[in-house]
PDB file of C-alpha atoms in Angstrom:
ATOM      1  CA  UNK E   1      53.252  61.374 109.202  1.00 90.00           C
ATOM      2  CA  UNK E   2      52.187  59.803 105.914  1.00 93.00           C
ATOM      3  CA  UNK E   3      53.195  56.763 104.551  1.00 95.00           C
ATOM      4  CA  UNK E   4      52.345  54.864 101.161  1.00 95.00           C
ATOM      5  CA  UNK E   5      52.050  51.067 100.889  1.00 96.00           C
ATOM      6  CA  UNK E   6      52.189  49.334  97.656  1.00 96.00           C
ATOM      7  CA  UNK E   7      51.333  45.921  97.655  1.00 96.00           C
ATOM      8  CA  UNK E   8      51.517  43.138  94.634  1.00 95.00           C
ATOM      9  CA  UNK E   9      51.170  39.622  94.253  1.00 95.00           C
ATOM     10  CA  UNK E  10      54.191  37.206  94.565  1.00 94.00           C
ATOM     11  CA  UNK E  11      55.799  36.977  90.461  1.00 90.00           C
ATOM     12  CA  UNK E  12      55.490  32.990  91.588  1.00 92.00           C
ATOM     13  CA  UNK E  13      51.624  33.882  92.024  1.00 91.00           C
ATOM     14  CA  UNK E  14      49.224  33.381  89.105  1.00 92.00           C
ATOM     15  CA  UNK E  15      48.272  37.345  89.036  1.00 93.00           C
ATOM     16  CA  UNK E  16      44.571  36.508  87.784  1.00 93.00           C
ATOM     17  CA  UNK E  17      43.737  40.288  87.519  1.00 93.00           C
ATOM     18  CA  UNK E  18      46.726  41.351  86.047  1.00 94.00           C
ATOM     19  CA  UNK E  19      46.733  38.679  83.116  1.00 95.00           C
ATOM     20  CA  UNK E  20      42.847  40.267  82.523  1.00 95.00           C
ATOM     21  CA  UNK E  21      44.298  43.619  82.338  1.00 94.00           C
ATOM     22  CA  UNK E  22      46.964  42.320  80.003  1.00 94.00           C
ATOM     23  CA  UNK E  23      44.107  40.519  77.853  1.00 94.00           C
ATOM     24  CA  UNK E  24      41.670  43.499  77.406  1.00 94.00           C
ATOM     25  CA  UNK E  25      44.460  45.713  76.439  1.00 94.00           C
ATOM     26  CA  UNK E  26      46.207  43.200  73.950  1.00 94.00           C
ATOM     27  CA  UNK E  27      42.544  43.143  72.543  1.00 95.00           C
ATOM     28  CA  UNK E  28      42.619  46.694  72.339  1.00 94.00           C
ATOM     29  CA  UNK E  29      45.695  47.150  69.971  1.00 92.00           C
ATOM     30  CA  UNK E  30      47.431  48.319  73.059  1.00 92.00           C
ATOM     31  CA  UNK E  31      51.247  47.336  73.382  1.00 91.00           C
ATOM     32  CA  UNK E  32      51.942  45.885  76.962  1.00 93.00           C
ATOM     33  CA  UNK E  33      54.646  43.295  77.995  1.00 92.00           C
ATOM     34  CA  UNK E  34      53.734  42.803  81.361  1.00 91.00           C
ATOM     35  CA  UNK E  35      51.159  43.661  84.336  1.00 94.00           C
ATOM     36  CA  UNK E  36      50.574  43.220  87.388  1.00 94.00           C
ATOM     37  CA  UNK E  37      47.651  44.426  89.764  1.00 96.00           C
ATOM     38  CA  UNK E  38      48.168  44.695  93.814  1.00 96.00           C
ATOM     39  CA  UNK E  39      46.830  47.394  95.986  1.00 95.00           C
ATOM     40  CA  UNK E  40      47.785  50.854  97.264  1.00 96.00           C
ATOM     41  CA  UNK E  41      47.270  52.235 101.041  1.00 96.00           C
ATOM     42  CA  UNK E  42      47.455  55.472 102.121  1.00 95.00           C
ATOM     43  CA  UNK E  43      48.187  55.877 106.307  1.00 94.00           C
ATOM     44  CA  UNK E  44      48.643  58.369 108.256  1.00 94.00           C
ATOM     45  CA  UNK E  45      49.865  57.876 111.905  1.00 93.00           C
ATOM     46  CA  UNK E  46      49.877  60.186 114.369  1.00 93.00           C
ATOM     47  CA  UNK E  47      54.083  60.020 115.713  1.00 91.00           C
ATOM     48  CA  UNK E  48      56.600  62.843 115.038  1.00 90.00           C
ATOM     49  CA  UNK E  49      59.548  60.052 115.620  1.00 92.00           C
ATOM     50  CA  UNK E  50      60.125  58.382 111.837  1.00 92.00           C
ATOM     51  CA  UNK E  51      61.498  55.321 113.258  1.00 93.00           C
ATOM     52  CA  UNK E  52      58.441  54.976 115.416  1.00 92.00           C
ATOM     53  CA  UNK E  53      56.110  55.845 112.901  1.00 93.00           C
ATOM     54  CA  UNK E  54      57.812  53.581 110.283  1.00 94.00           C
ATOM     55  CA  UNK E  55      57.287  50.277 112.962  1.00 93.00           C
ATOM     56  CA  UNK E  56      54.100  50.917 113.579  1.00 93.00           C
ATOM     57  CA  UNK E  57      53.118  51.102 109.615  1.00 94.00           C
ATOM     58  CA  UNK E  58      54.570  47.704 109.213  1.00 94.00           C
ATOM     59  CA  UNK E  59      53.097  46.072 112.300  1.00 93.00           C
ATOM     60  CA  UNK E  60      49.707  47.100 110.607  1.00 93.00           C
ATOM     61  CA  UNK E  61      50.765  46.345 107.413  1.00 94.00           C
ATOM     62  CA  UNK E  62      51.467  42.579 108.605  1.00 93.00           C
ATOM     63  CA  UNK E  63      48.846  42.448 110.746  1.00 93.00           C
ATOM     64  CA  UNK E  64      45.873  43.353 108.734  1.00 91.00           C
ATOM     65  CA  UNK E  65      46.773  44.863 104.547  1.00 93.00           C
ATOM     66  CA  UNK E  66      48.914  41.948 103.328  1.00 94.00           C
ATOM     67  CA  UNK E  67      49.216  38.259 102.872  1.00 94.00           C
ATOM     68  CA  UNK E  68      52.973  37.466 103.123  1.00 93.00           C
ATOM     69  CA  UNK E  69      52.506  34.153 101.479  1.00 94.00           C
ATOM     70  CA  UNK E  70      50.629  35.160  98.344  1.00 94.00           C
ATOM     71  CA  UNK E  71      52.392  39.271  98.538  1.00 95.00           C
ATOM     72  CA  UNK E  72      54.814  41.470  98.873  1.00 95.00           C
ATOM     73  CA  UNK E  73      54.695  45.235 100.032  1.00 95.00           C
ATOM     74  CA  UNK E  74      57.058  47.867 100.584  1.00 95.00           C
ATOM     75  CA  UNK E  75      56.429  51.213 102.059  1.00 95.00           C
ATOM     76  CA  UNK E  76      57.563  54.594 101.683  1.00 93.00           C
ATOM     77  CA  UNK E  77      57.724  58.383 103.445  1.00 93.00           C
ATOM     78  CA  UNK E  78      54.888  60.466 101.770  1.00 92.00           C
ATOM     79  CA  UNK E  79      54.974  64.251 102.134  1.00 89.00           C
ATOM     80  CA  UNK E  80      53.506  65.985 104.399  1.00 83.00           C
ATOM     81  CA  UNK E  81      50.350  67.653 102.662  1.00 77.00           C
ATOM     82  CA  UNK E  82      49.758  71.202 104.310  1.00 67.00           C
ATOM     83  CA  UNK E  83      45.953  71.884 105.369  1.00 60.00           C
TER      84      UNK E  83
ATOM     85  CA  UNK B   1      60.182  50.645  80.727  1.00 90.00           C
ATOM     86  CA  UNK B   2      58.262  49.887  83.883  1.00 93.00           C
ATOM     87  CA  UNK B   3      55.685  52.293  85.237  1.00 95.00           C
ATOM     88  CA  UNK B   4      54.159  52.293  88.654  1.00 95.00           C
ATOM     89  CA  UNK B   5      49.755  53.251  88.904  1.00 96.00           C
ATOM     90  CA  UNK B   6      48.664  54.653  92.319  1.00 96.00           C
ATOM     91  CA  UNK B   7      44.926  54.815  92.083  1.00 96.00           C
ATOM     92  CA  UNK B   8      43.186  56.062  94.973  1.00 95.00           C
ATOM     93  CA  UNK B   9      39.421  57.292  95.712  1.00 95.00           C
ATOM     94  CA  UNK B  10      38.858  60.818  95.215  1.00 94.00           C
ATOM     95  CA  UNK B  11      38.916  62.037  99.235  1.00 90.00           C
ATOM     96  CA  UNK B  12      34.867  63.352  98.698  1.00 92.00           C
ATOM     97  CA  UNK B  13      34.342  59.746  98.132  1.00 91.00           C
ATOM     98  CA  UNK B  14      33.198  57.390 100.867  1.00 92.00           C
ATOM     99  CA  UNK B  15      36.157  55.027 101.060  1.00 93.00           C
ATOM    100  CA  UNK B  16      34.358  52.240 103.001  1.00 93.00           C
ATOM    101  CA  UNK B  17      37.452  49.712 102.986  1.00 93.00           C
ATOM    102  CA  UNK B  18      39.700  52.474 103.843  1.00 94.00           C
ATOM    103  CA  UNK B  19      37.327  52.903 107.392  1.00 95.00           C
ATOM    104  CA  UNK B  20      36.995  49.395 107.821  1.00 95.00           C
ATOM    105  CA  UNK B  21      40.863  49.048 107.804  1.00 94.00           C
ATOM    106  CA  UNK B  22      40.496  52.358 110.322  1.00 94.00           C
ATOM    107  CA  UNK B  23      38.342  50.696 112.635  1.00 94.00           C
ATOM    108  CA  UNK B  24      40.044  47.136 112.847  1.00 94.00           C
ATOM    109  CA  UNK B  25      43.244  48.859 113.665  1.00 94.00           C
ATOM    110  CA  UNK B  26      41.785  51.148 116.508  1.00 94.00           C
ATOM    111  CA  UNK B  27      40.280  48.440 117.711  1.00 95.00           C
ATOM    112  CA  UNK B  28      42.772  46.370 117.980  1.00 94.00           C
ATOM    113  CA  UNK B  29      45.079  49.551 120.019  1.00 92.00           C
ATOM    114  CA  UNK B  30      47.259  50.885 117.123  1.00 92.00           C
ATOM    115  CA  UNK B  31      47.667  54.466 116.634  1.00 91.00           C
ATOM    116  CA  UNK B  32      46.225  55.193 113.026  1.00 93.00           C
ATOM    117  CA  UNK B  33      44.963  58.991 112.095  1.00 92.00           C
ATOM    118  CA  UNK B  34      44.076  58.189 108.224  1.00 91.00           C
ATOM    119  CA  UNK B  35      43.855  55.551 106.119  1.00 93.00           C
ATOM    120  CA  UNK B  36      42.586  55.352 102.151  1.00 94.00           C
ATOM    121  CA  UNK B  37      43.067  52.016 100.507  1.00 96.00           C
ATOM    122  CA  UNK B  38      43.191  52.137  96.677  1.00 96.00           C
ATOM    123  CA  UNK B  39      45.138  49.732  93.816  1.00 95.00           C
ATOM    124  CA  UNK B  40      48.572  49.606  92.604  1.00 96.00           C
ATOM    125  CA  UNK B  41      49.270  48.384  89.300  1.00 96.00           C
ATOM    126  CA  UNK B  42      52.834  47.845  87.277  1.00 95.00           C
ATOM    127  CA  UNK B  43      52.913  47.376  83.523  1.00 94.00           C
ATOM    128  CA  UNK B  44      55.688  47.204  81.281  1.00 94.00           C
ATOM    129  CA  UNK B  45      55.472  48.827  78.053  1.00 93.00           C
ATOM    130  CA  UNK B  46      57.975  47.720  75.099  1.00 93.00           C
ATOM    131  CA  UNK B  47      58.511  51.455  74.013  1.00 91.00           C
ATOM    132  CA  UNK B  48      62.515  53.083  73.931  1.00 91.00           C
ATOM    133  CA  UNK B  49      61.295  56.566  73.950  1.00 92.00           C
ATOM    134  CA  UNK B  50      60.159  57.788  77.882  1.00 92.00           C
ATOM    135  CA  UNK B  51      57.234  60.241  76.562  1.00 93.00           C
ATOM    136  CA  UNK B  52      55.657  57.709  73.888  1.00 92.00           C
ATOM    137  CA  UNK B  53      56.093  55.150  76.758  1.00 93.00           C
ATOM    138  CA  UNK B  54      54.283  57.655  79.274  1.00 94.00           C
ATOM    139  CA  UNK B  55      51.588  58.402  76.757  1.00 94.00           C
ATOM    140  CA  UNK B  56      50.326  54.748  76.107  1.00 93.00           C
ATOM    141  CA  UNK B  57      50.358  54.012  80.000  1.00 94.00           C
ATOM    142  CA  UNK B  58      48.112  57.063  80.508  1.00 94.00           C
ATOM    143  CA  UNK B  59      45.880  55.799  77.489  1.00 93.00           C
ATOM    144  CA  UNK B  60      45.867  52.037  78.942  1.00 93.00           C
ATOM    145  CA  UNK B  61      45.349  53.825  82.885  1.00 94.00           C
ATOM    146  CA  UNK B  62      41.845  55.749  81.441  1.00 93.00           C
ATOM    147  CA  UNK B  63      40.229  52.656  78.925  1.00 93.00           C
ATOM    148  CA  UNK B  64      40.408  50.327  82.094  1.00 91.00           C
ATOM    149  CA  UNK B  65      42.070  50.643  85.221  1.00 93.00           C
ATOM    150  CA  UNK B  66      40.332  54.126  86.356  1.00 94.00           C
ATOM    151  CA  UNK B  67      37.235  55.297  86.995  1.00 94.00           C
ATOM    152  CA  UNK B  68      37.311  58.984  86.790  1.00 93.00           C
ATOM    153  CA  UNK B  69      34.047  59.849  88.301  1.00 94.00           C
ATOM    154  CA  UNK B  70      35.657  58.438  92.041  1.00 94.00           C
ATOM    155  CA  UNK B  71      39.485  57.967  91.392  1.00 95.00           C
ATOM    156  CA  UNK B  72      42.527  59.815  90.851  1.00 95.00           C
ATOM    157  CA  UNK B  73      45.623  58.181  89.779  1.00 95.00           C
ATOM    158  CA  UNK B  74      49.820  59.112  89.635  1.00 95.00           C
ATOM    159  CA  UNK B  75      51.642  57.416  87.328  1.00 95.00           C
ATOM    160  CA  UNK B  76      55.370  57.108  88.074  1.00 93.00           C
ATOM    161  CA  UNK B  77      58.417  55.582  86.040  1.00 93.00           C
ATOM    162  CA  UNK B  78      60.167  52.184  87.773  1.00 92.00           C
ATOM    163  CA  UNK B  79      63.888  51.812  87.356  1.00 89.00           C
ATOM    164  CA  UNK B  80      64.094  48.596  84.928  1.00 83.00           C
ATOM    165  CA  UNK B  81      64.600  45.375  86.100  1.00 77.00           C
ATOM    166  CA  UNK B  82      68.131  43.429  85.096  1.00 67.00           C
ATOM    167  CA  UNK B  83      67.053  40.011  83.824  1.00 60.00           C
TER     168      UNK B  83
END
């Protein structure tokens, strides 16, 4: 079962990356109001129960992909891809 | 109009955080099959029209935030945001 995690910084946080993405592009004659830059984790976990599957994501999610006092994440059901 | 950037390594690519995030969780007992860590990124773009909007985050997505040679990247529209 596949699951996608998208993580960004806190909108509290100073976003460092994301106002240097937002610089470059201004420079560029782009038109951008806003950015921010987090991360993106793909999982796949081996449980045919959803529930299951979903709890165990987030345990790893807390335990080792996110800083809850600098980020926030939320994950979501990915479809299945067929070998 | 908010849009969503998945960027992920391309899977011939040696993804070497995505096995160290592998390895810490197998060692530490979870059940994890897969795991590819990429970035996320969210801009806002002051357009009306969807496709014009589309079209500059795509632009913006291959000047910086993508390396073609080892990414791949899905762009996806947010809902907005009520201030």
């Amino acid at each position: 079962m596949r699951f996608g995690i998208q993580i960004l910084p806190r909108e509290v946080i100073l976003d460092t990356q994301g106002r240097a993405v937002e610089q470059i592009l201004l420079a560029n004659k782009m038109q951008i109001s806003h950015c921010r830059v987090g991360r993106y984790v793909e999982v796949e976990v081996p449980f045919k129960n959803e529930a299951e599957a979903l709890k165990e994501v987030q345990k790893m999610t807390e335990f080792v992909l996110v800083n809850p006092l600098i980020e926030v994440y939320k994950v979501s059901r990915l479809p299945e891809v067929n070998p």
